[in-house]
Coordinates of C-alpha atoms and ligand atoms in Angstrom, one line a residue:
X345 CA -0.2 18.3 -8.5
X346 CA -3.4 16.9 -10.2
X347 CA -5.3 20.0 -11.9
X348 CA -8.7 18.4 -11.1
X349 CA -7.5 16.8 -7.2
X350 CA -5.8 19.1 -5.0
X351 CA -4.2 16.7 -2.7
X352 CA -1.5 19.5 -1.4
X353 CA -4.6 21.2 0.2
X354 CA -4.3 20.8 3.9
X355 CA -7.3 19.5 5.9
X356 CA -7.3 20.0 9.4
X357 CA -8.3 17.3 11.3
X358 CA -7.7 18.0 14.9
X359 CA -11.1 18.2 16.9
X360 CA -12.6 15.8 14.7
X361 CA -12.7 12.5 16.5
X362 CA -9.8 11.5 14.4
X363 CA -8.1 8.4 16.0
X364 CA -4.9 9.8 13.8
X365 CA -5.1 13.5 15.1
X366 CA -7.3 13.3 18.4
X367 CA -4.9 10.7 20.2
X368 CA -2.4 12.4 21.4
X369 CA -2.4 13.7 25.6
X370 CA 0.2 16.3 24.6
X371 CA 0.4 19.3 21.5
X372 CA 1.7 19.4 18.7
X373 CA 2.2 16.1 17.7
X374 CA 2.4 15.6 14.1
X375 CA 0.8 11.9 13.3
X376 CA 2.4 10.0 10.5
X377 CA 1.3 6.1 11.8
X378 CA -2.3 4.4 11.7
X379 CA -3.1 3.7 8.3
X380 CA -5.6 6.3 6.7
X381 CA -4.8 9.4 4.7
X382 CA -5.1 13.3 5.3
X383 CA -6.4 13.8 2.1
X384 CA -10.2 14.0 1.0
X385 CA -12.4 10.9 -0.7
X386 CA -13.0 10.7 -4.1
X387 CA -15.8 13.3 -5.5
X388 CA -17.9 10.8 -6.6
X389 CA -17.9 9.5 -2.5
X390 CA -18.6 12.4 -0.9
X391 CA -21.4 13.5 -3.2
X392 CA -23.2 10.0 -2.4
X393 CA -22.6 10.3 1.6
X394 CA -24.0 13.8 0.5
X395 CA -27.0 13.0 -1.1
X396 CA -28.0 9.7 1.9
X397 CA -27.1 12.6 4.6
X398 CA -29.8 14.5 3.2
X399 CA -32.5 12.0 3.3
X400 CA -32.3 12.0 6.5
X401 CA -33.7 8.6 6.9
X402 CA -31.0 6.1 8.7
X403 CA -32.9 3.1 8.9
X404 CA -31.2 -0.6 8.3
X405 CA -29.5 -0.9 5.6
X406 CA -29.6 -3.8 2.5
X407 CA -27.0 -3.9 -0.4
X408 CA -27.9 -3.7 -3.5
X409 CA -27.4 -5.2 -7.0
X410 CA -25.1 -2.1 -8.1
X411 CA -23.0 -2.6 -4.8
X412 CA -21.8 -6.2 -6.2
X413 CA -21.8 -5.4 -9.7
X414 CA -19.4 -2.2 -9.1
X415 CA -17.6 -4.6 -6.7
X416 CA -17.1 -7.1 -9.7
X417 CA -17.0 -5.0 -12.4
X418 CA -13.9 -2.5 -10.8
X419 CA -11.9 -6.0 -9.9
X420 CA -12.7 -7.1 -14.0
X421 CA -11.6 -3.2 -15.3
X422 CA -8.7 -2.7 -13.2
X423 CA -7.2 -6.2 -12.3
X424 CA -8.1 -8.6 -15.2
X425 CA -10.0 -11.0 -12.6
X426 CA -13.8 -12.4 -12.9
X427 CA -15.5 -12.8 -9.3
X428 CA -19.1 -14.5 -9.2
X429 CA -21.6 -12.4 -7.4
X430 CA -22.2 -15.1 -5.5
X431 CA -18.6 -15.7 -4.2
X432 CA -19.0 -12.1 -2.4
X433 CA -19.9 -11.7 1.3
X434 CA -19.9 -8.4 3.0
X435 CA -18.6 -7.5 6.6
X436 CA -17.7 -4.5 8.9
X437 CA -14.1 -4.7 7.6
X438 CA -10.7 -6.8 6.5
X439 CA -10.2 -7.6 10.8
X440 CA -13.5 -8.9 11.1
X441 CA -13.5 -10.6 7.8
X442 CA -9.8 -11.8 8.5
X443 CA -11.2 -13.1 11.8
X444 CA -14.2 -14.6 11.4
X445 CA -12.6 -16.7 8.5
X446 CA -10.2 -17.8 10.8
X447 CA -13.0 -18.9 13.3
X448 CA -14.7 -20.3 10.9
X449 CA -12.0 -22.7 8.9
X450 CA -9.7 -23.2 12.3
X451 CA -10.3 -24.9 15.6
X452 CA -9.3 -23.5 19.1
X453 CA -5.1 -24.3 19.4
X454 CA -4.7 -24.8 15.6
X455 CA -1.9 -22.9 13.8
X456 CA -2.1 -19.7 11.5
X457 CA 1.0 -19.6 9.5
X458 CA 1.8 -15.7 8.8
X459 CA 5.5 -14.3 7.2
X460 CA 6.6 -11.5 9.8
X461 CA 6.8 -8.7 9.9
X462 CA 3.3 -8.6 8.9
X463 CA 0.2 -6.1 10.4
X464 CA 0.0 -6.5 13.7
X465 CA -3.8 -7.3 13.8
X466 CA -3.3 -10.7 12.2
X467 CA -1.5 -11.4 15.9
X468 CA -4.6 -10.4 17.7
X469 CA -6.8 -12.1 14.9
X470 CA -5.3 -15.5 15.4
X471 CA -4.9 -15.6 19.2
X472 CA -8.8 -13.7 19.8
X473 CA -9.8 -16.8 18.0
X474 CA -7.7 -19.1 20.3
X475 CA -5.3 -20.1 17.3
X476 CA -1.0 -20.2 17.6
X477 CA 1.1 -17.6 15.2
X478 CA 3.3 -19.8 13.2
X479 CA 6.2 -17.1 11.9
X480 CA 7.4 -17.7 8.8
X481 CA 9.9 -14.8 8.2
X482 CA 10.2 -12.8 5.5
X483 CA 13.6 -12.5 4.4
X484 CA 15.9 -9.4 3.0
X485 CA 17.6 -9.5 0.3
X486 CA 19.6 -6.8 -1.3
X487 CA 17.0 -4.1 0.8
X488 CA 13.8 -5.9 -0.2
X489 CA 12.1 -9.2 1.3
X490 CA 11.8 -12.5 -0.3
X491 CA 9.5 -15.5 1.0
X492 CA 11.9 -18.2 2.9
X493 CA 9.9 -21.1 0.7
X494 CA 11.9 -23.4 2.4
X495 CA 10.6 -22.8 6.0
X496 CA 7.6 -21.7 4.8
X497 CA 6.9 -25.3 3.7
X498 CA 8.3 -26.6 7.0
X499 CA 5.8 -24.7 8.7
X500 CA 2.7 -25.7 6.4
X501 CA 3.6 -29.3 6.9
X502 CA 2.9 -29.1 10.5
X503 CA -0.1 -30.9 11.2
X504 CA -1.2 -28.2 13.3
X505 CA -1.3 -25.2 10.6
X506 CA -4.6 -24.6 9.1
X507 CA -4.0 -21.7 7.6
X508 CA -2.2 -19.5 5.9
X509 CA -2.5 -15.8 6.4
X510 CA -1.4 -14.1 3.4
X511 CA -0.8 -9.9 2.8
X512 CA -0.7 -9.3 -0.7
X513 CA 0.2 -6.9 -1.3
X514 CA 2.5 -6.7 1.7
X515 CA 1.8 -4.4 4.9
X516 CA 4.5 -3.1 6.4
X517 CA 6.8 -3.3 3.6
X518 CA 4.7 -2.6 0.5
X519 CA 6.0 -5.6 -1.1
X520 CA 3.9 -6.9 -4.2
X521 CA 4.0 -10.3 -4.6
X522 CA 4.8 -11.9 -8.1
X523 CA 2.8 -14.4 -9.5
X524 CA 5.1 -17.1 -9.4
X525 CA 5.9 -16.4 -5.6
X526 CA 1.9 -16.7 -5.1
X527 CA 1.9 -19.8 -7.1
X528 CA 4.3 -21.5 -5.6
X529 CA 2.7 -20.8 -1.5
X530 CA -0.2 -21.4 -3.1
X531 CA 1.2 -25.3 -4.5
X532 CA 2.8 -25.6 -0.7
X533 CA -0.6 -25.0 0.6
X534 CA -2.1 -27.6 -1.4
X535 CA 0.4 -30.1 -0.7
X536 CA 0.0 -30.0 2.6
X537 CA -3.6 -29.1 3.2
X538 CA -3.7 -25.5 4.7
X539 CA -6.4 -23.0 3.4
X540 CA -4.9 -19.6 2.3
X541 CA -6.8 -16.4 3.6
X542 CA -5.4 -13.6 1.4
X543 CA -5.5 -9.8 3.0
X544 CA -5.7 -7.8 -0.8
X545 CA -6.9 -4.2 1.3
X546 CA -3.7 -2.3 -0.4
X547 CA -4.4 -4.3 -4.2
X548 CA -5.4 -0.6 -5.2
X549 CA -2.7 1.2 -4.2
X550 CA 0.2 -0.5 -6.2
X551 CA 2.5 1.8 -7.8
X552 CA 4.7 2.8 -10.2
X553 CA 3.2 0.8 -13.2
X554 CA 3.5 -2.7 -10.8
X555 CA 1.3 -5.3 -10.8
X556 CA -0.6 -6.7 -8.4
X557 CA -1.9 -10.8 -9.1
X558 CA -5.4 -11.2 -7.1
X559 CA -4.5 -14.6 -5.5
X560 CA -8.1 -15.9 -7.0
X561 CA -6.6 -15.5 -10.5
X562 CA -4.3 -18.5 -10.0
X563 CA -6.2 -20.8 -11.0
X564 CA -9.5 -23.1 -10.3
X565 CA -7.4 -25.3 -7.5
X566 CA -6.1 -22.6 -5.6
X567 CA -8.9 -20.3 -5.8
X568 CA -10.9 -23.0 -4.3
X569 CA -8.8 -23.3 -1.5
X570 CA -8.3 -19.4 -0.5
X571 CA -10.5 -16.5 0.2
X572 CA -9.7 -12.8 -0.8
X573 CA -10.2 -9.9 1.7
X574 CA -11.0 -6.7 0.0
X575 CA -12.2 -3.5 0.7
X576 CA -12.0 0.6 -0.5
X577 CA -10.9 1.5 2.8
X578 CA -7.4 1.8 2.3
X579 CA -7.5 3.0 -1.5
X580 CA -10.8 5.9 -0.8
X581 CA -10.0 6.3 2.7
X582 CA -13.1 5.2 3.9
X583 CA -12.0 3.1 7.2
X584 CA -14.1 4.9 9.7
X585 CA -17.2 3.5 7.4
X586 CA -16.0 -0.2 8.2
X587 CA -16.9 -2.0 5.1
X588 CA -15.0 -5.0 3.6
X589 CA -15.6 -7.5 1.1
X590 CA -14.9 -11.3 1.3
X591 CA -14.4 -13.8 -2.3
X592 CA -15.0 -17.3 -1.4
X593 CA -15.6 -19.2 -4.3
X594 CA -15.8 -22.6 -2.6
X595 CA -19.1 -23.1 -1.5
X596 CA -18.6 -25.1 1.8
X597 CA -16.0 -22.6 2.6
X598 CA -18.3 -19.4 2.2
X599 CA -21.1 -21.0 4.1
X600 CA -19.0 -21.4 7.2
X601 CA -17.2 -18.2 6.9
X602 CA -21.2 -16.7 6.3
X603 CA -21.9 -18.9 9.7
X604 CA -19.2 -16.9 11.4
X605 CA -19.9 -13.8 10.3
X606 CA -23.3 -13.7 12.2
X607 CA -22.0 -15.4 14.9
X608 CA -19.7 -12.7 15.4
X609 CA -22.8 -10.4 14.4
X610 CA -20.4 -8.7 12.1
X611 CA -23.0 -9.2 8.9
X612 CA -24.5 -5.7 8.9
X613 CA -23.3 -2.7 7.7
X614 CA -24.7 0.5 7.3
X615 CA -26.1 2.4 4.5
X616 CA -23.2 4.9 4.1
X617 CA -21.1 2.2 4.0
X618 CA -22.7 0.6 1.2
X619 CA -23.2 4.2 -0.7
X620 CA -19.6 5.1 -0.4
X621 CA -18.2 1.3 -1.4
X622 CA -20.7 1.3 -4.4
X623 CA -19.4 5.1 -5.2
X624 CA -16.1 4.4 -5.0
X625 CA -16.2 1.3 -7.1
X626 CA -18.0 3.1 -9.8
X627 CA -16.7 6.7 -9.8
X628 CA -13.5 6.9 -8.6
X629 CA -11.1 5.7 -10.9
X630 CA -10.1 9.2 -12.2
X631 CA -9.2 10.3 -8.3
X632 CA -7.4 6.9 -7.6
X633 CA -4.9 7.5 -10.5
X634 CA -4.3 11.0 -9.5
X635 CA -3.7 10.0 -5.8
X636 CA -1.2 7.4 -6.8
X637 CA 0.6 10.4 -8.8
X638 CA 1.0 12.3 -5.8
X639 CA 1.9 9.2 -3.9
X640 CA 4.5 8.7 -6.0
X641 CA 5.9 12.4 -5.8
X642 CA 5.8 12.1 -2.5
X643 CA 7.8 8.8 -2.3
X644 CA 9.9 10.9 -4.6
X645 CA 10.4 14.2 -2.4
X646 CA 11.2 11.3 0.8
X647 CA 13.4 9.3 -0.6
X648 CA 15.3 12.4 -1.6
X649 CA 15.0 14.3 1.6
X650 CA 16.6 10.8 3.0
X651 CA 19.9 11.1 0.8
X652 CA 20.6 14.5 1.6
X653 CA 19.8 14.8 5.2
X654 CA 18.7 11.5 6.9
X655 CA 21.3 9.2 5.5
X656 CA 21.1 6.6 8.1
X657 CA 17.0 5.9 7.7
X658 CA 17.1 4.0 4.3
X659 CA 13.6 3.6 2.8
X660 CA 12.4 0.3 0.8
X661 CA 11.0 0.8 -2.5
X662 CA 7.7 2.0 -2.1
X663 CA 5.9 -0.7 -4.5
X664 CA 2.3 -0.3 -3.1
X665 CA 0.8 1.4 -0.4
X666 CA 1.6 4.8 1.5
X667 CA 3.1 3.0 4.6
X668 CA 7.2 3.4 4.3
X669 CA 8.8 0.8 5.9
X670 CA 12.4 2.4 6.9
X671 CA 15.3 0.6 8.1
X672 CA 16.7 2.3 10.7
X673 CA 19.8 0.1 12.0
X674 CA 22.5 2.4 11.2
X675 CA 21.4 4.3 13.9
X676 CA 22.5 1.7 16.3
X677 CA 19.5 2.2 18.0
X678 CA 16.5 -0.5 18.6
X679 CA 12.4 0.3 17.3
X680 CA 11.3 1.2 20.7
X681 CA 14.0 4.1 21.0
X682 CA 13.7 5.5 17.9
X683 CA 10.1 6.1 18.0
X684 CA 10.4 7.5 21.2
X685 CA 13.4 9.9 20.2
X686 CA 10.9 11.2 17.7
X687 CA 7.6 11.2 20.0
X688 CA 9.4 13.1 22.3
X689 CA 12.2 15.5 20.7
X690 CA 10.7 15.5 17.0
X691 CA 7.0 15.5 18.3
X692 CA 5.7 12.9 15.3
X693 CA 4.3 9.7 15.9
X694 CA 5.5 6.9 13.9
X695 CA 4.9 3.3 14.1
X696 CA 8.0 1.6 15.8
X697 CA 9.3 -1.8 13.0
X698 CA 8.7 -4.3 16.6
X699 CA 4.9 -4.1 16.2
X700 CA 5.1 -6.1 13.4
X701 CA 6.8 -8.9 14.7
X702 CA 10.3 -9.7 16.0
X703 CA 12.0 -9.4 12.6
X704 CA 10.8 -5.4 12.6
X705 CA 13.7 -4.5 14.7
X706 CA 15.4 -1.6 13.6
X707 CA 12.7 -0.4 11.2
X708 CA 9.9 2.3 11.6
X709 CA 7.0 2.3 9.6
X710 CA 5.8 6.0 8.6
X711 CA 2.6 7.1 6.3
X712 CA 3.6 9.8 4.0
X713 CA -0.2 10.0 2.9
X714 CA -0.4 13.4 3.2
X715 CA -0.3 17.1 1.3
X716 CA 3.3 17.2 0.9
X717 CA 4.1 20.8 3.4
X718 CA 3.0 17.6 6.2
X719 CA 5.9 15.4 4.6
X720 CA 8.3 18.2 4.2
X721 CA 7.4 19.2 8.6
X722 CA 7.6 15.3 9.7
X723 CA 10.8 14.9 7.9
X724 CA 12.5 18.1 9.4
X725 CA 11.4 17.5 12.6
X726 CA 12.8 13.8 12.4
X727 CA 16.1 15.5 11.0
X728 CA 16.0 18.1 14.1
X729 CA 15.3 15.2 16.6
X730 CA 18.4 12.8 15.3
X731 CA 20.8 15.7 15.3
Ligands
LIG1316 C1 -3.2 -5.5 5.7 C2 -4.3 -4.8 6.4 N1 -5.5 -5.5 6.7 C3 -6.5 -4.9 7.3 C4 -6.4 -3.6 7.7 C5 -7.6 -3.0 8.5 O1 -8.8 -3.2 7.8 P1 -10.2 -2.7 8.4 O2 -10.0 -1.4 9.0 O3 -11.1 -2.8 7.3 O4 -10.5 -3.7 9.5 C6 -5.3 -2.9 7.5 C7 -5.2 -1.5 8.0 O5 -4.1 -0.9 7.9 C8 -4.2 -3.5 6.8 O6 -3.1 -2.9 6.6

């Protein structure tokens, strides 16, 4: 444990209007699925929701110059990457961004290339904006996925496919893509003429001493033909703020993408929002590198409990994020089952491998962000239910 952080310190959340704790119809269900974390923001976060609460003044909101310089200067400090202040447009968060780029550099029954199993909001995002999925499956390899480069180029040569939706780092599986993997989509792309929208909401949570490549430090040609989602959501737990970040350094890009943003009315946020992203940016590197520590341990404590007691759920290498991404098909059973097995005799909530595409079957997805007694519970009461 982190002497300064206490991240085993449990925080109860039930009662709060937590969409992770205050879903469930029945008790006692122990939630390890949507994507935020049980733990507390960083210091520097709370004290400047803190210090807006008490003015007591809510009025509409306008960012500021230290809200883009933190922005720029964290991504320079941490990830060796320059972004002009000018390339920057702010949104509500990555779905909205991720969606009203699509509007904006798409047409109505246009194709969105995306490598399943992928989030499953890039589904809704491309079909809410009247686009076709185009699956280019990931493929496994020795227990972790590759990008099949080969149908991935059959798919960007359709003339139909527009764009290329791109997780980087890689939600469900945590995956960090190399450079040379990023280069060489990013070359396909180019050849073929498809515009690359890069999701990098988990770029902060990489682990282990991995690196992640923004896909804007490829190069002048490909950064001109991609934008960058980011925000501190994931990485400060800050999702119920709804603030996300979009790099666009082609001009005629950004000013459609701008366009589409207020046509979605999606282009204000609100002051907290602005207070915590500029606060997190600037002050919270000391908590981030404490959280990843703990991550890590409890990565650790899972992938051991696994061995000994679980020895048919086989975790991937947790490379970023705090999502595992479990293969489950020694069991013999399909997604659906297993997370209903567990719903009902182990009382936790996962998310089942099928919402991420066709090519999740027989995986789970399970979020260990959590004091570690929470990990130690979900996993016995998994054990308990599989018995
Ligand atoms: C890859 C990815 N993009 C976007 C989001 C959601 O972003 P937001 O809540 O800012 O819309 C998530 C949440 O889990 C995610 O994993």
């Amino acid at each position: 444990m982190s002497a300064k952080f206490d991240f085993d310190a449990p925080n109860d959340r039930r009662g709060t209007n937590s969409l992770k704790w205050d879903s469930e119809s029945v008790p006692d269900i122990l939630p390890m699925w949507v994507a935020d974390m049980d733990f507390k923001t960083a210091p520097s976060v709370t004290e400047a929701l803190r210090s807006r609460a008490e003015s007591g003044i809510f009025g509409y909101a306008k960012t500021s110059a230290a809200f883009y310089e933190s922005l720029v200067k964290w991504f320079e400090r941490r990830h060796s990457v320059s972004y002009k202040r000018e390339w920057i447009l702010y949104t509500t968060g990555v779905v909205p961004a991720l969606s009203a780029t699509i509007r904006a550099l798409s047409f109505p029954g246009d194709k969105v290339v995306v490598q399943e199993p992928v989030y499953n909001c890039f589904f809704s995002s491309i079909r809410n904006n009247g686009c076709e999925i185009s699956p280019n499956p990931l493929r496994l390899s020795g227990g972790r996925y590759e990008i099949d480069f080969e149908d991935l180029e059959k798919k960007l040569s359709d003339p139909k496919a527009k764009i290329f939706l791109l997780c980087s780092p890689h939600n469900p599986s945590g995956r960090v893509w190399a450079r040379e993997e990023l280069e060489a989509a990013g070359e396909l792309c180019l050849k073929h003429g498809v515009f690359i929208i890069s999701d990098e909401i988990h770029c902060d949570l990489v682990l282990g001493g991995r690196k992640y490549t923004p896909f804007l430090s490829l190069g002048e040609r490909f950064a001109a033909n991609s934008a960058t989602c980011v925000s501190p959501s994931k990485t400060f737990n800050l999702a119920g703020l709804q603030v996300a970040d979009i790099i666009a350094p082609d001009e005629s890009a950004r000013s459609k993408i701008d366009r589409a943003l207020n046509v979605n009315e999606v282009c204000e946020i609100s002051p907290f929002a602005i207070d915590a992203q500029t606060a997190a940016y600037s002050g919270g590197e000391e908590w981030l590198e404490a959280l990843k520590g703990y991550l890590c341990g409890n990565y650790e404590f899972l992938s051991d409990f696994l061995r000994r007691r679980l020895p048919e759920f086989s975790a991937m290498d947790l490379e970023s994020t705090y999502l595992l991404w479990i293969d489950c098909r020694a069991t013999g059973m399909k997604s659906e089952e297993i997370s209903k097995l567990l719903y009902e005799k182990g009382r936790v909530r996962i998310n089942p491998g099928t919402l991420y595409g066709k090519s999740g079957e027989g995986f789970i997805r399970m979020n260990i962000a959590c004091p570690r007694s929470s990990l130690r519970e979900g996993l016995e009461r998994i054990a308990r239910a599989l018995k």
